[in-house]
mmCIF file of C-alpha atoms in Angstrom:
data_model
loop_
_atom_site.group_PDB
_atom_site.id
_atom_site.type_symbol
_atom_site.label_atom_id
_atom_site.label_comp_id
_atom_site.label_asym_id
_atom_site.label_seq_id
_atom_site.Cartn_x
_atom_site.Cartn_y
_atom_site.Cartn_z
ATOM 1 C CA MET J 294 -83.366 139.640 -87.778
ATOM 2 C CA LYS J 295 -80.681 142.289 -87.993
ATOM 3 C CA ARG J 296 -79.840 143.224 -91.546
ATOM 4 C CA ILE J 297 -76.283 143.313 -92.799
ATOM 5 C CA SER J 298 -75.201 146.903 -93.279
ATOM 6 C CA HIS J 299 -74.140 148.403 -96.574
ATOM 7 C CA ASP J 300 -70.570 148.773 -95.304
ATOM 8 C CA ALA J 301 -70.474 145.101 -94.316
ATOM 9 C CA TRP J 302 -71.676 144.039 -97.773
ATOM 10 C CA ALA J 303 -69.125 146.333 -99.384
ATOM 11 C CA THR J 304 -66.371 144.775 -97.277
ATOM 12 C CA ILE J 305 -67.470 141.237 -98.115
ATOM 13 C CA LEU J 306 -67.635 141.981 -101.826
ATOM 14 C CA GLY J 307 -64.271 143.736 -101.633
ATOM 15 C CA VAL J 308 -62.649 140.681 -100.049
ATOM 16 C CA VAL J 309 -64.196 138.383 -102.657
ATOM 17 C CA TYR J 310 -62.957 140.671 -105.425
ATOM 18 C CA LEU J 311 -59.491 140.780 -103.863
ATOM 19 C CA GLY J 312 -59.310 136.985 -103.824
ATOM 20 C CA LEU J 313 -60.647 136.339 -107.302
ATOM 21 C CA MET J 314 -58.646 139.106 -108.982
ATOM 22 C CA THR J 315 -55.455 138.094 -107.197
ATOM 23 C CA ASN J 316 -55.976 134.519 -108.366
ATOM 24 C CA PHE J 317 -56.394 135.698 -111.945
ATOM 25 C CA LEU J 318 -53.383 138.020 -111.881
ATOM 26 C CA VAL J 319 -51.134 135.375 -110.326
ATOM 27 C CA LEU J 320 -52.270 132.899 -112.975
ATOM 28 C CA VAL J 321 -51.459 135.339 -115.792
ATOM 29 C CA THR J 322 -48.102 136.558 -114.472
ATOM 30 C CA ALA J 323 -46.935 133.081 -113.419
ATOM 31 C CA SER J 324 -48.381 131.321 -116.474
ATOM 32 C CA PRO J 325 -45.105 129.718 -117.695
ATOM 33 C CA LEU J 326 -44.734 127.811 -114.423
ATOM 34 C CA VAL J 327 -48.449 127.007 -114.147
ATOM 35 C CA VAL J 328 -48.607 125.658 -117.705
ATOM 36 C CA LEU J 329 -45.565 123.458 -117.152
ATOM 37 C CA LEU J 330 -46.972 122.076 -113.914
ATOM 38 C CA MET J 331 -50.288 121.273 -115.591
ATOM 39 C CA THR J 332 -48.954 119.759 -118.809
ATOM 40 C CA THR J 333 -45.751 117.947 -117.859
ATOM 41 C CA ASP J 334 -44.476 115.374 -115.385
ATOM 42 C CA PRO J 335 -42.409 117.320 -112.807
ATOM 43 C CA ALA J 336 -40.112 114.348 -112.330
ATOM 44 C CA LEU J 337 -39.107 114.594 -115.997
ATOM 45 C CA SER J 338 -39.495 118.326 -116.646
ATOM 46 C CA TRP J 339 -37.753 119.609 -113.507
ATOM 47 C CA PRO J 340 -35.039 121.489 -115.491
ATOM 48 C CA LEU J 341 -37.765 123.512 -117.232
ATOM 49 C CA LEU J 342 -39.581 124.003 -113.944
ATOM 50 C CA ALA J 343 -36.380 125.305 -112.366
ATOM 51 C CA LEU J 344 -36.039 127.822 -115.205
ATOM 52 C CA ALA J 345 -39.690 128.901 -114.969
ATOM 53 C CA THR J 346 -39.835 129.214 -111.188
ATOM 54 C CA PRO J 347 -38.059 132.602 -110.986
ATOM 55 C CA LEU J 348 -40.630 134.028 -113.414
ATOM 56 C CA ALA J 349 -43.326 133.370 -110.808
ATOM 57 C CA ALA J 350 -41.556 135.316 -108.046
ATOM 58 C CA PRO J 351 -42.783 138.780 -109.186
ATOM 59 C CA ALA J 352 -46.327 137.372 -109.182
ATOM 60 C CA LEU J 353 -45.953 136.664 -105.473
ATOM 61 C CA THR J 354 -44.640 140.129 -104.640
ATOM 62 C CA GLY J 355 -47.467 141.590 -106.695
ATOM 63 C CA ALA J 356 -49.995 139.599 -104.662
ATOM 64 C CA PHE J 357 -48.329 140.580 -101.391
ATOM 65 C CA THR J 358 -48.465 144.238 -102.397
ATOM 66 C CA ALA J 359 -52.158 143.923 -103.246
ATOM 67 C CA PHE J 360 -52.870 142.389 -99.818
ATOM 68 C CA ARG J 361 -51.033 145.202 -98.042
ATOM 69 C CA GLU J 362 -52.709 147.971 -99.994
ATOM 70 C CA PHE J 363 -56.144 146.429 -99.516
ATOM 71 C CA GLY J 364 -55.510 146.400 -95.780
ATOM 72 C CA ARG J 365 -54.829 150.123 -96.011
ATOM 73 C CA GLY J 366 -58.179 150.705 -97.678
ATOM 74 C CA GLU J 367 -57.106 150.659 -101.346
ATOM 75 C CA PRO J 368 -59.764 148.817 -103.390
ATOM 76 C CA GLN J 369 -57.903 148.953 -106.731
ATOM 77 C CA VAL J 370 -56.467 145.429 -106.659
ATOM 78 C CA VAL J 371 -55.185 145.429 -110.245
ATOM 79 C CA ARG J 372 -53.333 148.700 -109.810
ATOM 80 C CA SER J 373 -51.778 147.593 -106.518
ATOM 81 C CA PHE J 374 -50.732 144.223 -107.953
ATOM 82 C CA LEU J 375 -49.155 145.695 -111.075
ATOM 83 C CA HIS J 376 -47.386 148.392 -109.063
ATOM 84 C CA GLY J 377 -45.884 145.767 -106.771
ATOM 85 C CA TRP J 378 -44.959 143.552 -109.713
ATOM 86 C CA LYS J 379 -43.191 146.376 -111.519
ATOM 87 C CA ALA J 380 -41.422 147.749 -108.440
ATOM 88 C CA THR J 381 -39.977 144.382 -107.412
ATOM 89 C CA ALA J 382 -39.584 142.495 -110.697
ATOM 90 C CA ARG J 383 -35.800 142.593 -110.988
ATOM 91 C CA LYS J 384 -35.007 141.753 -107.379
ATOM 92 C CA SER J 385 -37.744 139.145 -107.064
ATOM 93 C CA LEU J 386 -36.471 137.397 -110.182
ATOM 94 C CA LEU J 387 -33.042 137.251 -108.563
ATOM 95 C CA ILE J 388 -34.471 135.837 -105.331
ATOM 96 C CA GLY J 389 -36.450 133.265 -107.300
ATOM 97 C CA ALA J 390 -33.412 132.280 -109.352
ATOM 98 C CA VAL J 391 -31.202 131.824 -106.287
ATOM 99 C CA ALA J 392 -33.926 129.831 -104.542
ATOM 100 C CA ALA J 393 -34.512 127.571 -107.540
ATOM 101 C CA ALA J 394 -30.788 126.956 -108.029
ATOM 102 C CA SER J 395 -30.288 126.208 -104.334
ATOM 103 C CA VAL J 396 -33.171 123.750 -104.185
ATOM 104 C CA VAL J 397 -32.024 121.962 -107.358
ATOM 105 C CA VAL J 398 -28.469 121.588 -106.045
ATOM 106 C CA LEU J 399 -29.662 120.332 -102.662
ATOM 107 C CA LEU J 400 -32.115 117.829 -104.153
ATOM 108 C CA VAL J 401 -29.483 116.543 -106.572
ATOM 109 C CA ASP J 402 -27.174 116.066 -103.586
ATOM 110 C CA VAL J 403 -29.928 114.168 -101.764
ATOM 111 C CA ARG J 404 -30.269 111.806 -104.704
ATOM 112 C CA ALA J 405 -26.498 111.411 -104.972
ATOM 113 C CA VAL J 406 -26.008 110.391 -101.328
ATOM 114 C CA ALA J 407 -29.272 108.473 -100.890
ATOM 115 C CA ALA J 408 -27.638 105.097 -101.603
ATOM 116 C CA SER J 409 -24.480 105.725 -99.579
ATOM 117 C CA PRO J 410 -23.907 104.746 -95.924
ATOM 118 C CA ALA J 411 -23.729 108.449 -95.045
ATOM 119 C CA SER J 412 -27.318 108.993 -96.173
ATOM 120 C CA VAL J 413 -28.646 108.540 -92.634
ATOM 121 C CA LEU J 414 -26.828 111.721 -91.619
ATOM 122 C CA MET J 415 -26.637 113.632 -94.869
ATOM 123 C CA VAL J 416 -30.200 113.348 -96.170
ATOM 124 C CA PRO J 417 -31.853 114.971 -93.111
ATOM 125 C CA VAL J 418 -29.298 117.790 -93.200
ATOM 126 C CA LEU J 419 -29.827 118.403 -96.910
ATOM 127 C CA ALA J 420 -33.608 118.238 -96.478
ATOM 128 C CA LEU J 421 -33.413 120.814 -93.679
ATOM 129 C CA LEU J 422 -31.277 123.098 -95.843
ATOM 130 C CA THR J 423 -33.866 122.781 -98.625
ATOM 131 C CA VAL J 424 -36.646 123.840 -96.259
ATOM 132 C CA ILE J 425 -34.559 126.784 -95.045
ATOM 133 C CA ALA J 426 -33.851 127.871 -98.624
ATOM 134 C CA VAL J 427 -37.557 127.840 -99.499
ATOM 135 C CA SER J 428 -38.508 129.582 -96.250
ATOM 136 C CA THR J 429 -35.874 132.280 -96.670
ATOM 137 C CA SER J 430 -37.059 132.961 -100.201
ATOM 138 C CA LEU J 431 -40.687 133.303 -99.106
ATOM 139 C CA VAL J 432 -39.891 135.713 -96.280
ATOM 140 C CA ALA J 433 -37.477 137.621 -98.533
ATOM 141 C CA LEU J 434 -40.207 138.141 -101.144
ATOM 142 C CA VAL J 435 -42.548 139.503 -98.465
ATOM 143 C CA ALA J 436 -39.785 141.814 -97.237
ATOM 144 C CA LEU J 437 -39.154 142.975 -100.792
ATOM 145 C CA ALA J 438 -42.846 143.721 -101.272
ATOM 146 C CA GLU J 439 -42.723 145.866 -98.130
ATOM 147 C CA GLU J 440 -39.445 147.630 -98.946
ATOM 148 C CA PRO J 441 -38.694 147.461 -102.697
ATOM 149 C CA GLY J 442 -35.730 149.799 -102.275
ATOM 150 C CA ALA J 443 -33.974 147.730 -99.620
ATOM 151 C CA ARG J 444 -30.608 146.173 -100.370
ATOM 152 C CA MET J 445 -30.694 142.531 -101.345
ATOM 153 C CA ARG J 446 -28.050 141.635 -98.780
ATOM 154 C CA ASP J 447 -30.124 143.120 -95.972
ATOM 155 C CA ILE J 448 -33.289 141.406 -97.190
ATOM 156 C CA ILE J 449 -31.686 137.967 -97.377
ATOM 157 C CA LYS J 450 -29.907 138.289 -94.024
ATOM 158 C CA ALA J 451 -33.084 139.372 -92.249
ATOM 159 C CA ALA J 452 -35.196 136.718 -93.971
ATOM 160 C CA LEU J 453 -32.742 133.919 -93.148
ATOM 161 C CA TYR J 454 -32.380 134.900 -89.508
ATOM 162 C CA LEU J 455 -36.043 135.581 -88.788
ATOM 163 C CA CYS J 456 -37.521 132.605 -90.653
ATOM 164 C CA VAL J 457 -35.396 130.338 -88.449
ATOM 165 C CA ARG J 458 -35.982 132.337 -85.264
ATOM 166 C CA ARG J 459 -39.755 132.313 -85.756
ATOM 167 C CA TRP J 460 -39.821 128.807 -87.143
ATOM 168 C CA TYR J 461 -43.376 128.119 -85.963
ATOM 169 C CA LEU J 462 -44.755 130.838 -88.274
ATOM 170 C CA THR J 463 -42.559 129.576 -91.082
ATOM 171 C CA ALA J 464 -43.789 126.029 -90.533
ATOM 172 C CA LEU J 465 -47.409 127.169 -90.690
ATOM 173 C CA SER J 466 -46.806 129.061 -93.929
ATOM 174 C CA LEU J 467 -45.089 126.073 -95.527
ATOM 175 C CA ALA J 468 -47.863 123.748 -94.351
ATOM 176 C CA VAL J 469 -50.543 125.953 -95.923
ATOM 177 C CA LEU J 470 -48.586 126.239 -99.170
ATOM 178 C CA GLY J 471 -47.990 122.500 -99.129
ATOM 179 C CA VAL J 472 -51.732 121.885 -98.902
ATOM 180 C CA GLN J 473 -52.223 124.348 -101.758
ATOM 181 C CA PHE J 474 -49.722 122.486 -103.946
ATOM 182 C CA GLY J 475 -51.397 119.192 -103.098
ATOM 183 C CA LEU J 476 -54.758 120.639 -104.058
ATOM 184 C CA PHE J 477 -53.241 121.949 -107.288
ATOM 185 C CA ALA J 478 -52.022 118.446 -108.143
ATOM 186 C CA THR J 479 -55.491 116.936 -107.682
ATOM 187 C CA MET J 480 -57.893 119.795 -108.490
ATOM 188 C CA PRO J 481 -55.998 122.523 -110.356
ATOM 189 C CA ALA J 482 -59.110 124.538 -111.244
ATOM 190 C CA ILE J 483 -60.106 124.874 -107.586
ATOM 191 C CA ALA J 484 -56.526 125.603 -106.512
ATOM 192 C CA ILE J 485 -56.043 128.324 -109.114
ATOM 193 C CA GLY J 486 -59.502 129.828 -109.082
ATOM 194 C CA LEU J 487 -60.387 129.779 -105.373
ATOM 195 C CA THR J 488 -57.722 128.790 -102.860
ATOM 196 C CA CYS J 489 -54.589 130.416 -104.280
ATOM 197 C CA ALA J 490 -55.199 133.864 -102.796
ATOM 198 C CA PRO J 491 -56.204 132.609 -99.304
ATOM 199 C CA ALA J 492 -53.098 130.401 -99.131
ATOM 200 C CA LEU J 493 -50.851 133.265 -100.232
ATOM 201 C CA TYR J 494 -52.555 135.586 -97.758
ATOM 202 C CA VAL J 495 -51.776 133.253 -94.845
ATOM 203 C CA ALA J 496 -48.143 132.957 -95.964
ATOM 204 C CA TRP J 497 -47.922 136.741 -96.403
ATOM 205 C CA ALA J 498 -49.471 137.532 -93.017
ATOM 206 C CA ASN J 499 -47.198 135.078 -91.193
ATOM 207 C CA SER J 500 -44.074 136.284 -92.984
ATOM 208 C CA ARG J 501 -45.041 139.913 -92.466
ATOM 209 C CA TYR J 502 -45.382 139.341 -88.744
ATOM 210 C CA THR J 503 -42.050 137.515 -88.784
ATOM 211 C CA LEU J 504 -40.426 140.627 -90.281
ATOM 212 C CA ARG J 505 -41.808 143.122 -87.773
ATOM 213 C CA PRO J 506 -38.553 143.280 -85.725
ATOM 214 C CA VAL J 507 -36.649 144.693 -88.711
ATOM 215 C CA LEU J 508 -39.266 146.524 -90.762
ATOM 216 C CA ASP J 509 -41.507 149.420 -89.839
ATOM 217 C CA ILE J 510 -44.733 147.558 -90.548
ATOM 218 C CA GLU J 511 -48.082 148.691 -89.243
ATOM 219 C CA PRO J 512 -50.443 145.973 -88.011
ATOM 220 C CA VAL J 513 -52.754 144.457 -90.611
ATOM 221 C CA HIS J 514 -56.300 145.759 -90.213
ATOM 222 C CA ASP J 515 -59.053 143.243 -89.650
ATOM 223 C CA LEU J 516 -61.013 142.627 -92.811
ATOM 224 C CA GLU J 517 -64.129 143.851 -91.058
ATOM 225 C CA GLU J 518 -62.518 147.271 -90.692
ATOM 226 C CA VAL J 519 -61.412 147.607 -94.288
ATOM 227 C CA ARG J 520 -63.353 150.116 -96.296
ATOM 228 C CA ALA J 521 -64.208 149.132 -99.841
#
């Protein structure tokens, strides 16, 4: 039987470390939102959740930065995460705040028109706008992680256009994140400790590929080629 090489073991351990450390760092930096989701009823605490959601946005850009740097051969996950968090904190908070406000307004509108005769037309439109708002925010956060110095207007315009143009990648990202949220609702320990980083990685990789027409992004290396 052929033995696994030292480099292969180092790569495997590096990937495991990337996942576990990213899970921990996301949990710490997004703790206000995580605690609210675990201790309150979202149907009743949604105003607090809307206020806490923007605080989780820098955690996502930190994770996306860690994924990118690991693909370049940088094994220092904590340093990469914190660098991405610090470099994007202000703009990612703004993106998160706009996304949260947009989703709240759209969902309130859905509830307001749900009992009216126009609901057959209005509810699907409002639901689609909600999905677009969430998708644009996700792609915008990935773009921000790639280009922290880019103008917000350019980031949002590119994210909005490309997330709709490459809707199939957007749909896959949202499906994976939806499964992650469902797992969090039923088994939060597993969702936080194990599956958070893989779900974010899929969303990051899809969104990063979506952004390739407008950003100078090198292809992501296969994990087998990454040096620890």
